[in-house]
mmCIF file of C-alpha atoms in Angstrom:
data_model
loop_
_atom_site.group_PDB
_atom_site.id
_atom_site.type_symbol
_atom_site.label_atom_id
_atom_site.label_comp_id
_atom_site.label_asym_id
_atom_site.label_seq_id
_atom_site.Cartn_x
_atom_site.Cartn_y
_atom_site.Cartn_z
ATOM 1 C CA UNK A 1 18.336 35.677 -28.346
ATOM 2 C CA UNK A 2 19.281 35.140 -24.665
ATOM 3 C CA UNK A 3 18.077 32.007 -22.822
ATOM 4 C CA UNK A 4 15.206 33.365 -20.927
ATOM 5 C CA UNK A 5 15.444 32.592 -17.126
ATOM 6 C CA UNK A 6 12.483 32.728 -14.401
ATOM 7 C CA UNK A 7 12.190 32.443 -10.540
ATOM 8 C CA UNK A 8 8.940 31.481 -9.244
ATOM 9 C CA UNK A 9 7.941 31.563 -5.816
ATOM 10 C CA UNK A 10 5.605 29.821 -4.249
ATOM 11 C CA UNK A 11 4.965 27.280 -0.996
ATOM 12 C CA UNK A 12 3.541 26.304 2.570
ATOM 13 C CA UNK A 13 0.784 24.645 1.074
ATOM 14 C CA UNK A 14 -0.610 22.829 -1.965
ATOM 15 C CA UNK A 15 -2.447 26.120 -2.397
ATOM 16 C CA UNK A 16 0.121 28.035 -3.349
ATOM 17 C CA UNK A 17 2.947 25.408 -5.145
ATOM 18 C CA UNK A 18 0.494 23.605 -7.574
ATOM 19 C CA UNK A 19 -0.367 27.070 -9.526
ATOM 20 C CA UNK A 20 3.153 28.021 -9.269
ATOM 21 C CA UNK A 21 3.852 24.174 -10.863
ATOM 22 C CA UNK A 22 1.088 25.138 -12.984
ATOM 23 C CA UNK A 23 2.621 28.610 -14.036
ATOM 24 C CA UNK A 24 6.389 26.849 -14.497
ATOM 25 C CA UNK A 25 4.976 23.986 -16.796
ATOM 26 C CA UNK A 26 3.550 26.602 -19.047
ATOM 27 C CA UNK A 27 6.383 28.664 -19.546
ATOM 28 C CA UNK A 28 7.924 25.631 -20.502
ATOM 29 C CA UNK A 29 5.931 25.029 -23.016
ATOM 30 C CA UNK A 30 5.788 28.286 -24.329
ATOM 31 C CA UNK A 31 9.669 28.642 -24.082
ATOM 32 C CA UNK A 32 11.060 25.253 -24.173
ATOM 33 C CA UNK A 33 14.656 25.788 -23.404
ATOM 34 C CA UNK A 34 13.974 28.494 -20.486
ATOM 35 C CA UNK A 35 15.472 28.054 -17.383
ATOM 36 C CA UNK A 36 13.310 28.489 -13.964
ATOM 37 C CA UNK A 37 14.452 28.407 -10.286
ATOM 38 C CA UNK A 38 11.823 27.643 -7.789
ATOM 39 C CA UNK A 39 12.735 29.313 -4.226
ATOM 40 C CA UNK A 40 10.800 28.275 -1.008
ATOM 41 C CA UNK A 41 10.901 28.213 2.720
ATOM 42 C CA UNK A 42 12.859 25.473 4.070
ATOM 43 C CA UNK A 43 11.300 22.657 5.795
ATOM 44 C CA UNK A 44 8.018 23.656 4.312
ATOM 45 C CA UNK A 45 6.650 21.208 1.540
ATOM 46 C CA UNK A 46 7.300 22.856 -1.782
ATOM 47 C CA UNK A 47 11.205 21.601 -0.648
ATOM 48 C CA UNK A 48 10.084 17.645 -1.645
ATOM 49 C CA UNK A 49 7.053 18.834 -4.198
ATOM 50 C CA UNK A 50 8.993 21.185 -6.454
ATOM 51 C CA UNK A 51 11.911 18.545 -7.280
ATOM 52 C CA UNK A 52 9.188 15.898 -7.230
ATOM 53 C CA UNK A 53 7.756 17.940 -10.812
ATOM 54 C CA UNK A 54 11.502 18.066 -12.527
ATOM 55 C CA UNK A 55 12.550 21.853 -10.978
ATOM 56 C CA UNK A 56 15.237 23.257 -8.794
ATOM 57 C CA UNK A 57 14.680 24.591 -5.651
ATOM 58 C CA UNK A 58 16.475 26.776 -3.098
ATOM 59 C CA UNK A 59 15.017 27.458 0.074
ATOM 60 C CA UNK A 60 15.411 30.427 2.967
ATOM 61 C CA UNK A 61 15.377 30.677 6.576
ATOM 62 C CA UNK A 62 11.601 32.062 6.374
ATOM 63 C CA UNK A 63 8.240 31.560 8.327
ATOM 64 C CA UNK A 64 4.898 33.533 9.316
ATOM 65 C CA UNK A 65 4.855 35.703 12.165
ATOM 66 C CA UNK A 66 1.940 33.554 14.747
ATOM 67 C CA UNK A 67 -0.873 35.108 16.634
ATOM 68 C CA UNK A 68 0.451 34.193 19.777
ATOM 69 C CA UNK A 69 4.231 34.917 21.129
ATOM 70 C CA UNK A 70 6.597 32.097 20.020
ATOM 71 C CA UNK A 71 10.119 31.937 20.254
ATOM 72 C CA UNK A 72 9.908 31.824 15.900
ATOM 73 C CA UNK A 73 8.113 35.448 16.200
ATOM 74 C CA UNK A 74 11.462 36.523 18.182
ATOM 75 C CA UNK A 75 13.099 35.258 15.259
ATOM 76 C CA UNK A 76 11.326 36.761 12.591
ATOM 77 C CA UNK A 77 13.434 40.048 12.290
ATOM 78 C CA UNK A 78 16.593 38.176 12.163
ATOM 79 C CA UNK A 79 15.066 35.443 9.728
ATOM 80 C CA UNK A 80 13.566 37.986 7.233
ATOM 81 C CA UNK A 81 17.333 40.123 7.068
ATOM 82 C CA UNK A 82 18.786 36.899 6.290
ATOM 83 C CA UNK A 83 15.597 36.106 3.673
ATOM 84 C CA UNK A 84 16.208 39.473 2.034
ATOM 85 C CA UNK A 85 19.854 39.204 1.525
ATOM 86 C CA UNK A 86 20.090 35.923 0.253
ATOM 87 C CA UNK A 87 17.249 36.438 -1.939
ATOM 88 C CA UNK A 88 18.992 39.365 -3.078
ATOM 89 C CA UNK A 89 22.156 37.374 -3.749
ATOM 90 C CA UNK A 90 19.739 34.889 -5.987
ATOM 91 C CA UNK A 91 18.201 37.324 -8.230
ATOM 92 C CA UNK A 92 21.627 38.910 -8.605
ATOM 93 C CA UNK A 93 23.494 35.500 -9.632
ATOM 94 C CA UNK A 94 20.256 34.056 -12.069
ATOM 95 C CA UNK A 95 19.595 36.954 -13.520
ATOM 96 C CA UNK A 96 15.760 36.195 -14.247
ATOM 97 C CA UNK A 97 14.002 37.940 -16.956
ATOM 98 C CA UNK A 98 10.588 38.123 -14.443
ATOM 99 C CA UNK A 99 10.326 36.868 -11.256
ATOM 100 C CA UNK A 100 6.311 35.157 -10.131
ATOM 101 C CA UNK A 101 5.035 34.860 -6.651
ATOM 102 C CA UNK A 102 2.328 32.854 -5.956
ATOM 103 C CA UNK A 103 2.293 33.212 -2.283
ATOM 104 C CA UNK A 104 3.851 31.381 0.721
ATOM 105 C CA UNK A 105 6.541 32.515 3.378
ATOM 106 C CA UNK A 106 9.181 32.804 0.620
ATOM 107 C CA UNK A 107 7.255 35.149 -1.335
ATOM 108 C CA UNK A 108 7.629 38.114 0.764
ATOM 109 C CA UNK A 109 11.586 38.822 0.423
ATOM 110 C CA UNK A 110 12.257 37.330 -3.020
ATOM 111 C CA UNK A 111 9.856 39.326 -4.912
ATOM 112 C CA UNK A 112 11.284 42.798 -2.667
ATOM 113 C CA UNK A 113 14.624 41.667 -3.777
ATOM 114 C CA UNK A 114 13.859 41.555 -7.034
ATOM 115 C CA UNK A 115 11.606 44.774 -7.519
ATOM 116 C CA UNK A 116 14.955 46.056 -5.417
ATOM 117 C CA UNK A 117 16.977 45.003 -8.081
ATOM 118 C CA UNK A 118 14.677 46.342 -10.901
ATOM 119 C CA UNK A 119 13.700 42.970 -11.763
ATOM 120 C CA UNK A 120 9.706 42.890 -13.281
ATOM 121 C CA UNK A 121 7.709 40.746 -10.968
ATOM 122 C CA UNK A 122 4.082 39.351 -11.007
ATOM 123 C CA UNK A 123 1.805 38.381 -8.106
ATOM 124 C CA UNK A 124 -0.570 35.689 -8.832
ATOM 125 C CA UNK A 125 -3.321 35.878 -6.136
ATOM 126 C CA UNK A 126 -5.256 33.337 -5.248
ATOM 127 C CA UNK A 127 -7.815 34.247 -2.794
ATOM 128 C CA UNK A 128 -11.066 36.673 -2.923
ATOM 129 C CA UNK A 129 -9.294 38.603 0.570
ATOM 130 C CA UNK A 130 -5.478 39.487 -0.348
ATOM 131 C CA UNK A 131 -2.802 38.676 2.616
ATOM 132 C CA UNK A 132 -0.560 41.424 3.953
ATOM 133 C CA UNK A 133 2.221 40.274 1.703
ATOM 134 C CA UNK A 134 0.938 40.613 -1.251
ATOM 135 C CA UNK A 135 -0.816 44.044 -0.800
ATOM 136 C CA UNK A 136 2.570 44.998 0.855
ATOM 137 C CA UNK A 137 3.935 43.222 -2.430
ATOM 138 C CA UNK A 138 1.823 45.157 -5.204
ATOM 139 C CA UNK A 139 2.947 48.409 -4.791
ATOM 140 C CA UNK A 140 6.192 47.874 -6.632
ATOM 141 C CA UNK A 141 4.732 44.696 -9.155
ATOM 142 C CA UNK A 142 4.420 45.041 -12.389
ATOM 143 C CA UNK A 143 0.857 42.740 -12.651
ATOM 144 C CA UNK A 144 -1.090 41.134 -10.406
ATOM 145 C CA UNK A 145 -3.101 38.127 -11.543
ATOM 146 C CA UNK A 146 -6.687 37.806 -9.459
ATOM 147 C CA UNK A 147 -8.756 34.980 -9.557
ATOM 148 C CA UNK A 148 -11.737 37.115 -8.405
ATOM 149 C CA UNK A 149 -13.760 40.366 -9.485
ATOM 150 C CA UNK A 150 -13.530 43.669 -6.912
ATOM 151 C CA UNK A 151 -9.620 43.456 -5.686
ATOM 152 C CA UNK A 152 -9.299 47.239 -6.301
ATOM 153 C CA UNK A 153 -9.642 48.080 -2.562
ATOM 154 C CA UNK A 154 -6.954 46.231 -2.103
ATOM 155 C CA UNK A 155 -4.394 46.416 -5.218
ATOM 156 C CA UNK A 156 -3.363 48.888 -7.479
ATOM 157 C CA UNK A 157 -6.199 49.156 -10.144
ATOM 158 C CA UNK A 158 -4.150 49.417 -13.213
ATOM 159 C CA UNK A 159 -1.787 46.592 -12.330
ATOM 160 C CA UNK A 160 -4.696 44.154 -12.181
ATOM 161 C CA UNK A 161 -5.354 41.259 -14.855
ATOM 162 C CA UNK A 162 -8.716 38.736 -13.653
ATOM 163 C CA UNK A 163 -6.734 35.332 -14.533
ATOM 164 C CA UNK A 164 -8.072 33.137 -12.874
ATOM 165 C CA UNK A 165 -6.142 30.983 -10.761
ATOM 166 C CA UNK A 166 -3.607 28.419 -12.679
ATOM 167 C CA UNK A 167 -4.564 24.430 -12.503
ATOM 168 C CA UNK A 168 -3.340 21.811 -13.631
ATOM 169 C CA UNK A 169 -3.397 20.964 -17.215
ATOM 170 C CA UNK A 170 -4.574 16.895 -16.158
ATOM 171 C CA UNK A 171 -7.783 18.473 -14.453
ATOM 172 C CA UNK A 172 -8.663 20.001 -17.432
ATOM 173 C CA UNK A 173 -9.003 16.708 -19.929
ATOM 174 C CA UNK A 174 -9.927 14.556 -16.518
ATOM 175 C CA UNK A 175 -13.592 13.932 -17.675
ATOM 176 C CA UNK A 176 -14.229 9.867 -18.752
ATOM 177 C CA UNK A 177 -11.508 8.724 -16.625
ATOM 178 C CA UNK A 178 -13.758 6.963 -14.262
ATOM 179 C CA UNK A 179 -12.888 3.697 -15.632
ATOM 180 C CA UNK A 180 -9.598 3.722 -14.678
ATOM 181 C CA UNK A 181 -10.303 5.871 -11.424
ATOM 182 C CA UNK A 182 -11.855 2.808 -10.059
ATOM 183 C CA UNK A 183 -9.765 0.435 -10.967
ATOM 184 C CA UNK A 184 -6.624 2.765 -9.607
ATOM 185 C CA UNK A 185 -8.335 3.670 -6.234
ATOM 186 C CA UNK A 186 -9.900 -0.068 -6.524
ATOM 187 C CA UNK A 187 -13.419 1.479 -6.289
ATOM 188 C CA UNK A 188 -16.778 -0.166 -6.546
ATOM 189 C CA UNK A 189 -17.986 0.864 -10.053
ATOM 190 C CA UNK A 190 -21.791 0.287 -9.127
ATOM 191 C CA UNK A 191 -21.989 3.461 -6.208
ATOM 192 C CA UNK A 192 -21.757 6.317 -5.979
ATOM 193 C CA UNK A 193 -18.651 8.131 -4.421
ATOM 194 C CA UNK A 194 -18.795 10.587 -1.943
ATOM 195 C CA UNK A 195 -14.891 12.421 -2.222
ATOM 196 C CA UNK A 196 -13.739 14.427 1.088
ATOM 197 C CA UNK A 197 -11.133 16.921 0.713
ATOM 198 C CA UNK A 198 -9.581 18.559 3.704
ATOM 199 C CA UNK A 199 -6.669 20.433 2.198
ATOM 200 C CA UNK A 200 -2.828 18.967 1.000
ATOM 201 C CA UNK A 201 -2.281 18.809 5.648
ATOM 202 C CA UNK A 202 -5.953 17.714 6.552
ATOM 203 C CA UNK A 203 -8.600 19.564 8.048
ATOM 204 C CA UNK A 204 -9.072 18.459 11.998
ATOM 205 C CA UNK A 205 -12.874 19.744 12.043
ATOM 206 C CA UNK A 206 -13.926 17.787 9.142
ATOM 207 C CA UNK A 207 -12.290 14.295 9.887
ATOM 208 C CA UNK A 208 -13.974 14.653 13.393
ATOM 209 C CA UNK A 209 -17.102 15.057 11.625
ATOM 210 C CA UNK A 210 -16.725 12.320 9.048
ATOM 211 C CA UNK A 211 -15.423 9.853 11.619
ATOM 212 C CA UNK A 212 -18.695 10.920 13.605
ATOM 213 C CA UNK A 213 -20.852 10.439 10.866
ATOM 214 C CA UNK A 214 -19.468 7.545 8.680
ATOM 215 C CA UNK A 215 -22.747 5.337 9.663
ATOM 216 C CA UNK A 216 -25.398 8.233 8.482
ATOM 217 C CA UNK A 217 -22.923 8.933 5.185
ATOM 218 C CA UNK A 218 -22.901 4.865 4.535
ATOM 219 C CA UNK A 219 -26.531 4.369 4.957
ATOM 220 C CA UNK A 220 -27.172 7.114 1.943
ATOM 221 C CA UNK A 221 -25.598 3.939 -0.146
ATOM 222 C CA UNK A 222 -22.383 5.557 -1.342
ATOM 223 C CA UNK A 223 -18.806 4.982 -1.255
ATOM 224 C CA UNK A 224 -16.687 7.855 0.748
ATOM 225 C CA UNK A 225 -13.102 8.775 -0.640
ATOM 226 C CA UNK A 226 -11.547 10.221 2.295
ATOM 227 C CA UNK A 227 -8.272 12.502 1.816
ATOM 228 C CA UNK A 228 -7.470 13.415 5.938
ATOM 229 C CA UNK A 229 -4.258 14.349 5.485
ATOM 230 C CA UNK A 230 -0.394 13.313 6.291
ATOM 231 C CA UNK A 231 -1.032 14.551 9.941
ATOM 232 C CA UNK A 232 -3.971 12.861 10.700
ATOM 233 C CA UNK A 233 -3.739 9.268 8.561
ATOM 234 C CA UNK A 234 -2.540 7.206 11.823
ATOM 235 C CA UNK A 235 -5.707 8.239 13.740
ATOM 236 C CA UNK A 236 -8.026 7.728 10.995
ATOM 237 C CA UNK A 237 -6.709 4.814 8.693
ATOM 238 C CA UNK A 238 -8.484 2.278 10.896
ATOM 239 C CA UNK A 239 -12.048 3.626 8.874
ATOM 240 C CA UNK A 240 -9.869 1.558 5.974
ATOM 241 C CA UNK A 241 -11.261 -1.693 7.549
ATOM 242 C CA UNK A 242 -14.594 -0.545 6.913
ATOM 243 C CA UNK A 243 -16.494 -1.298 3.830
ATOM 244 C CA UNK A 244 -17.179 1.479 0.859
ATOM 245 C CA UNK A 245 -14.870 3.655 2.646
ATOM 246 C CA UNK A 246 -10.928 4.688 1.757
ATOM 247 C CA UNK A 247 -8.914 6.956 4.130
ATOM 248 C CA UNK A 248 -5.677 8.592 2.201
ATOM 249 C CA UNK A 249 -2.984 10.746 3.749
ATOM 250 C CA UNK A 250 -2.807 12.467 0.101
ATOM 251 C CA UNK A 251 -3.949 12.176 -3.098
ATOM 252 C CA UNK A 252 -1.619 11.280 -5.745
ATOM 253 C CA UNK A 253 -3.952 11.467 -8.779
ATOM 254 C CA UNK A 254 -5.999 14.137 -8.655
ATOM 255 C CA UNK A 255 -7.564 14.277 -12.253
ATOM 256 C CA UNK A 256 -8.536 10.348 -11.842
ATOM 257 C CA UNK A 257 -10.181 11.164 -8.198
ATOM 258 C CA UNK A 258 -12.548 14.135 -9.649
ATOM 259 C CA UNK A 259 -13.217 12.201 -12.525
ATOM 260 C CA UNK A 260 -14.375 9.616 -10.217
ATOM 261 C CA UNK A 261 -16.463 11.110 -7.859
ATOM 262 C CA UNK A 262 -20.361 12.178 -7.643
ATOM 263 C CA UNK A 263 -20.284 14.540 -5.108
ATOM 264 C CA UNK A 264 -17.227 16.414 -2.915
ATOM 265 C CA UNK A 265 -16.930 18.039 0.772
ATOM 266 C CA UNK A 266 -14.215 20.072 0.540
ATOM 267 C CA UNK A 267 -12.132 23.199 2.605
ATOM 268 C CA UNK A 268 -12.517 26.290 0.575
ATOM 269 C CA UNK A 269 -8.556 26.912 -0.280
ATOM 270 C CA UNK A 270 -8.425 29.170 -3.421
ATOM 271 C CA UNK A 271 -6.769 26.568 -5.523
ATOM 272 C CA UNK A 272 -9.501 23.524 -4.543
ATOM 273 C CA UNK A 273 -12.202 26.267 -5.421
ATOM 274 C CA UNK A 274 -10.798 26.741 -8.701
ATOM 275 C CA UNK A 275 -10.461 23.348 -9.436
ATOM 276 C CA UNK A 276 -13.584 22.189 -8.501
ATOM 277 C CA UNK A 277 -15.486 24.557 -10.558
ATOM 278 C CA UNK A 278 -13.580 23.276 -13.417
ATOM 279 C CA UNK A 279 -14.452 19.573 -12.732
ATOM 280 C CA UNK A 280 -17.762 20.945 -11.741
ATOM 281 C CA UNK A 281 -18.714 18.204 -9.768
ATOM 282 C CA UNK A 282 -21.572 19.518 -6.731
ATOM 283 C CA UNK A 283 -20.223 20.518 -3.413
ATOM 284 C CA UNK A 284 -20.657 21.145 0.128
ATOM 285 C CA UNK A 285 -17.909 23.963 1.271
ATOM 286 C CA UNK A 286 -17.079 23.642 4.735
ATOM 287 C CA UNK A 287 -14.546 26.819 5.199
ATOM 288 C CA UNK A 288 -11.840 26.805 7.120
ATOM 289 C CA UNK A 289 -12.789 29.850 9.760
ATOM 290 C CA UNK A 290 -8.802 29.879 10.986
ATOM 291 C CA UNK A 291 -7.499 31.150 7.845
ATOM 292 C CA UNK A 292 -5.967 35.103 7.724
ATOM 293 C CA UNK A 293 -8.993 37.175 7.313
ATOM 294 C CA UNK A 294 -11.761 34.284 6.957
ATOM 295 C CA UNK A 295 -10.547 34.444 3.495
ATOM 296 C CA UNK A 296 -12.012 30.726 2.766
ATOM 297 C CA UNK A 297 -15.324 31.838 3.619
ATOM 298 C CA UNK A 298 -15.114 35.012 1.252
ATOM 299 C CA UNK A 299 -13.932 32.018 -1.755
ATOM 300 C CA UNK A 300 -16.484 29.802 -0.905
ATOM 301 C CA UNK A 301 -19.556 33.231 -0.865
ATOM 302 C CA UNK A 302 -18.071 33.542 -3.909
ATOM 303 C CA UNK A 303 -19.320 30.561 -5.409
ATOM 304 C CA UNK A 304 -22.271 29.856 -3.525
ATOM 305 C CA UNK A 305 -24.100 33.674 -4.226
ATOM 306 C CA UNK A 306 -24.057 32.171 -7.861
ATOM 307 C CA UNK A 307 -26.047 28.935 -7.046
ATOM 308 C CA UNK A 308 -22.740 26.909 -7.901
ATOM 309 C CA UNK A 309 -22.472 25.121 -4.331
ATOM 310 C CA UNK A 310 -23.385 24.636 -0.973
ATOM 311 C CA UNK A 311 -21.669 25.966 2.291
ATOM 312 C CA UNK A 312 -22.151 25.432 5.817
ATOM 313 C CA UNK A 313 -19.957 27.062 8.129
ATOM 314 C CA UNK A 314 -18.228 24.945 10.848
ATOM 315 C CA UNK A 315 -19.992 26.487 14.017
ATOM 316 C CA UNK A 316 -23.416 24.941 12.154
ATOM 317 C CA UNK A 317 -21.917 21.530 11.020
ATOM 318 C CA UNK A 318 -23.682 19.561 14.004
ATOM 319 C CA UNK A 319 -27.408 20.799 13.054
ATOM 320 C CA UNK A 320 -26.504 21.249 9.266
ATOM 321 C CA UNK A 321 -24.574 18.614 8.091
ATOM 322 C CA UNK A 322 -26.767 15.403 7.422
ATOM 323 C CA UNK A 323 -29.533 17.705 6.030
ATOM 324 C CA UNK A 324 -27.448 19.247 3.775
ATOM 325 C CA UNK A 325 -26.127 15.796 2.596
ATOM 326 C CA UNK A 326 -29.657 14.276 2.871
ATOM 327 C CA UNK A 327 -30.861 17.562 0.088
ATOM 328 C CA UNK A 328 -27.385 16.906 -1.729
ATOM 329 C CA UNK A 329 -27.957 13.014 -2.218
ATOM 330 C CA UNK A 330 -31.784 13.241 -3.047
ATOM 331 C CA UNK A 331 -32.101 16.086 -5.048
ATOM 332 C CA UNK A 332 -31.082 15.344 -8.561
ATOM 333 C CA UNK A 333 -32.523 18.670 -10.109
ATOM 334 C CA UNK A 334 -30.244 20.527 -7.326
ATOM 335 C CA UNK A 335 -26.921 18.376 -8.117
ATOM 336 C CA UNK A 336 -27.351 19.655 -11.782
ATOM 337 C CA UNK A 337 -28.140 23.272 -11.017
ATOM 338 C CA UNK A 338 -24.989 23.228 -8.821
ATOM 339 C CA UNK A 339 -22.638 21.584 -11.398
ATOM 340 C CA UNK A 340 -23.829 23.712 -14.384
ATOM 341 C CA UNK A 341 -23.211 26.855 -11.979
ATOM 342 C CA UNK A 342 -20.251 25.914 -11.026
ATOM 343 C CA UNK A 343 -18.434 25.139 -14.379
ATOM 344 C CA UNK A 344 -19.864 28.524 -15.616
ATOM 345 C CA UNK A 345 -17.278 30.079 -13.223
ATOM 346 C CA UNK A 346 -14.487 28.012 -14.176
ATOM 347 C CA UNK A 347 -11.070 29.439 -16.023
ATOM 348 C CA UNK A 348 -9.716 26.799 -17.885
ATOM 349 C CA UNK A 349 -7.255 28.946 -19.797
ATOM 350 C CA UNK A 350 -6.415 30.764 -16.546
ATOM 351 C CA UNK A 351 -2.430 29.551 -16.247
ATOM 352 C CA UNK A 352 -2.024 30.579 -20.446
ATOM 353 C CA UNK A 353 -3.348 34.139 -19.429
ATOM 354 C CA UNK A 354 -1.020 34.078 -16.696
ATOM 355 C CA UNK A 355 1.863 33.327 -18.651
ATOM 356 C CA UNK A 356 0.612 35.393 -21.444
ATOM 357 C CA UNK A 357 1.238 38.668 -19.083
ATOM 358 C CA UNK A 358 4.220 37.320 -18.190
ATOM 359 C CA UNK A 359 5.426 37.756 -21.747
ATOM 360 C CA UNK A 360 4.727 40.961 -22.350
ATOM 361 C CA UNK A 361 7.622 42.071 -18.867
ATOM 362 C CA UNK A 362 9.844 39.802 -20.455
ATOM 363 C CA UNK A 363 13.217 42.274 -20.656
#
């Protein structure tokens, strides 16, 4: 038999390259001597994260059209041509057996090139609200993997597989590593840690806030993990000085961080949703309301309508905030209720299923 070959696409943010990380380790597993090519958007971060987890990468000359007129939206014709036919040239020269998108700028003309060139392809969507791409996408896939119920308004019913979204396999065997989470982090073992999670590039809304309320959040008697992100750490890494509290740019171990902490505040990206209901820790969603469609809010509602978290919306974050930590902290009967809820809705074998479909376009 052939050695089976894959390209997987997927970048932009942490969102969309750690499930198609996720997606590559598996079929690694599952076919050990497969090749897979990762292709991306240049200058985006997948470029530094992909080769960082042992695969190849090749990028194109690819961004998102902005709201406002830029000089990059007079580019966009001329950069998607180019996108197309090198993506074209790619699939041609590889030769993949199926080609996976998992969302991201890069996305768009690699998996047309390949449905072009008669090439099976699978979507894995992330969100509860599809982007353009990939409805534009799933009209010529072969299966779409959903991580939430109802997507038939907005994909092609009998293409659809409910997945789950893909995670990574050290989240799902993170439980009793709090030892050595605070002794890596160089934690205080005797409080309680309150983790803050603004996204892989930091959430500007939320750092305000916690910078604003780091006396009310101390006084509670915890410890705050704060993750700010790479474009924020120089105006926030002064909070390091402070005691109980540790400002990162990024996080670097993920499994040892959930394991560690007692309670998160977190942006409502698909793939922090997902992973949080598999650590199952209890939460306070504060949505990102500048996302394509609000689609943060719609994955947080999706959560919280089952009891497995708590949401405020940033327009309320001034009157809601401390009394929703205040409930949060107090309320041990509530924390429970929440993490139970929450790890009801988690897919743990999400990323096998995944691959599993994957298998069966194999050609």
């Amino acid at each position: 038999m052939k050695k089976l070959k894959f390209i997987i696409s997927g970048g932009g943010t942490g969102g969309h390259i750690y499930p198609a990380i996720a997606i590559a380790d598996e079929l690694k597993l599952e076919f050990p001597d497969c090749e897979i090519l990762f292709v991306g958007a240049k200058d985006k971060m997948e470029m530094q994260k992909v080769p960082q987890a042992g695969y190849e990468i090749k990028g194109l000359w690819i961004s998102g059209i902005q709201r406002k007129l830029t000089f990059d939206n007079v580019l966009f014709p001329l950069k998607l041509s180019q996108s197309l036919l090198k993506s074209l040239r790619i699939v041609n020269d590889f030769k993949p057996n199926v080609v996976i998108g998992t969302g991201g700028f890069a996305s768009g003309p690699l998996l047309k090139a390949a449905s072009v060139l008669g090439v099976p392809t699978v979507i894995q969507e992330q969100n509860s609200y599809p982007g353009i791409t990939n409805k534009w996408l799933s009209k010529k896939a072969n299966r779409i993997c959903v991580a939430y119920e109802n997507l038939e308004r907005f994909f092609p019913k009998d293409k659809i597989v409910l997945t789950g979204n893909p995670v990574r396999q050290d989240l799902i065997s993170s439980e009793g590593n709090r030892e050595e989470a605070m002794q890596y982090f160089s934690l205080n073992p005797s409080k309680k840690i309150l983790l803050i999670l603004g996204g892989s590039l930091g959430a500007r809304r939320i750092n305000q806030l916690i910078a604003k309320e780091i006396d009310a959040i101390l006084g509670f008697g915890v410890q705050v993990f704060w993750q700010c992100g790479k474009l924020y750490f120089e105006e926030y890494k002064h909070f390091n000085e402070r005691e109980d509290v540790t400002v990162v740019a990024f996080i670097d171990r993920m499994d040892l961080i959930y394991s560690a902490a007692d309670f998160v505040v977190s942006r409502a990206g698909a793939s922090s949703v997902s992973e949080l209901c598999l650590v199952g820790k209890p939460i306070i969603f504060i949505p990102s309301p500048n996302v394509a469609e609000d689609h943060q809010t719609k994955n947080a509602r999706a959560i919280v309508d089952k009891q497995g978290a708590l949401l405020i919306e940033e327009k309320n974050l001034e009157m809601e905030f401390q009394k929703q930590l205040n409930s949060l902290f107090s309320d041990e009967l509530l924390q429970k209720e929440l993490s139970a809820n929450c790890k009801k809705l988690a897919k743990p074998n999400a990323t096998k299923e995944i691959v599993a479909e994957i298998k069966k376009l194999i050609t």
